[in-house]
Amino acid sequence: FAVYKDGMSLYVWPASRWLKAGSTISFVRLSRRIHPCGAILIGYQLETGGLFLNPNHKHKPISWNVDKDCLVVISRGFSFGSLSSIRRASSSASMKKGFC
């Protein structure tokens, strides 16, 4: 876990920022996808209802509605509109272009 001079902030991002339409992936796998980009996934809100922070059943696959579901992340001061900072934060060659 990195400590940043600017501190960390809490963000609610649309699932479409990290997932493609029709994605089914567990919280743990999605967390691993997001982490190399400098963000920590701490929860989510589903269209079907409920806000889940530090959710139970982290390994259970979730069918995401990328247009309506949201992800709750902690990250350093990234601008939501600009992903250039997030892209620079990622050094993982396995990340798909556009996710990070």
Coordinates of C-alpha atoms in Angstrom, one line a residue:
F1 CA 0.0 0.0 0.0
A2 CA 1.5 3.3 -1.0
V3 CA 1.1 6.5 1.0
Y4 CA 0.8 9.6 -1.2
K5 CA 1.7 13.2 -0.2
D6 CA -1.6 14.4 -1.5
G7 CA -3.5 11.8 0.6
M8 CA -6.2 9.5 -0.6
S9 CA -9.8 10.3 -1.7
L10 CA -13.0 8.3 -1.9
Y11 CA -14.5 8.0 -5.4
V12 CA -17.7 6.4 -6.8
W13 CA -16.9 5.5 -10.4
P14 CA -19.3 3.9 -13.0
A15 CA -18.5 0.2 -13.5
S16 CA -18.0 1.0 -17.2
R17 CA -14.7 2.7 -16.3
W18 CA -13.2 -0.8 -15.5
L19 CA -15.5 -3.3 -17.2
K20 CA -16.9 -4.1 -20.6
A21 CA -20.6 -4.8 -21.2
G22 CA -21.6 -8.3 -20.2
S23 CA -18.8 -8.8 -17.7
T24 CA -19.1 -11.3 -15.0
I25 CA -16.2 -11.1 -12.5
S26 CA -15.8 -11.4 -8.7
F27 CA -15.0 -8.5 -6.4
V28 CA -11.6 -10.0 -5.7
R29 CA -10.6 -10.3 -9.4
L30 CA -11.9 -6.8 -10.2
S31 CA -10.0 -5.5 -7.2
R32 CA -6.8 -7.1 -8.6
R33 CA -7.5 -5.5 -12.0
I34 CA -7.9 -2.0 -10.5
H35 CA -5.1 -2.1 -8.0
P36 CA -2.2 -1.7 -10.4
C37 CA -3.8 1.6 -11.6
G38 CA -3.3 3.1 -8.2
A39 CA -6.9 2.6 -6.9
I40 CA -8.2 0.3 -4.1
L41 CA -11.7 -1.2 -4.6
I42 CA -13.5 -1.1 -1.3
G43 CA -17.1 -1.7 -2.4
Y44 CA -19.8 -1.3 -5.0
Q45 CA -23.4 -0.3 -5.6
L46 CA -25.6 -2.5 -7.8
E47 CA -28.5 -1.3 -9.9
T48 CA -30.6 -4.0 -8.2
G49 CA -30.1 -2.3 -4.9
G50 CA -27.7 -2.1 -2.0
L51 CA -24.4 -0.5 -1.3
F52 CA -21.7 -3.1 -0.3
L53 CA -18.6 -1.9 1.4
N54 CA -16.0 -4.6 2.3
P55 CA -18.5 -7.1 0.9
N56 CA -19.0 -10.7 2.0
H57 CA -18.6 -13.4 -0.7
K58 CA -15.7 -11.6 -2.4
H59 CA -15.0 -14.6 -4.6
K60 CA -18.5 -14.9 -6.0
P61 CA -18.8 -13.8 -9.6
I62 CA -21.1 -10.8 -10.2
S63 CA -22.9 -10.0 -13.4
W64 CA -22.2 -6.3 -13.7
N65 CA -24.5 -3.8 -15.4
V66 CA -21.8 -1.4 -16.6
D67 CA -24.3 1.3 -17.4
K68 CA -25.9 1.4 -13.9
D69 CA -23.6 -0.2 -11.4
C70 CA -20.9 1.8 -9.5
L71 CA -17.6 1.0 -7.9
V72 CA -16.4 2.6 -4.7
V73 CA -12.6 3.1 -4.7
I74 CA -10.0 4.9 -2.7
S75 CA -7.4 6.6 -4.9
R76 CA -5.0 9.5 -4.8
G77 CA -6.3 12.7 -6.4
F78 CA -7.1 11.5 -9.9
S79 CA -9.5 13.6 -12.0
F80 CA -12.4 11.4 -13.1
G81 CA -12.4 13.0 -16.5
S82 CA -8.7 12.4 -17.2
L83 CA -7.3 8.9 -17.2
S84 CA -3.8 9.9 -18.1
S85 CA -2.7 9.9 -14.5
I86 CA -4.2 6.5 -13.9
R87 CA -2.5 5.2 -17.1
R88 CA 0.8 6.4 -15.8
A89 CA 0.3 4.8 -12.5
S90 CA -0.1 1.4 -14.1
S91 CA 3.0 -0.7 -14.9
S92 CA 1.1 -3.9 -15.5
A93 CA 1.5 -5.3 -19.1
S94 CA -1.5 -7.5 -18.5
M95 CA -3.9 -4.6 -18.1
K96 CA -6.2 -4.2 -21.1
K97 CA -5.9 -0.8 -22.8
G98 CA -8.7 1.5 -21.6
F99 CA -9.0 0.0 -18.2
C100 CA -6.0 1.7 -16.7

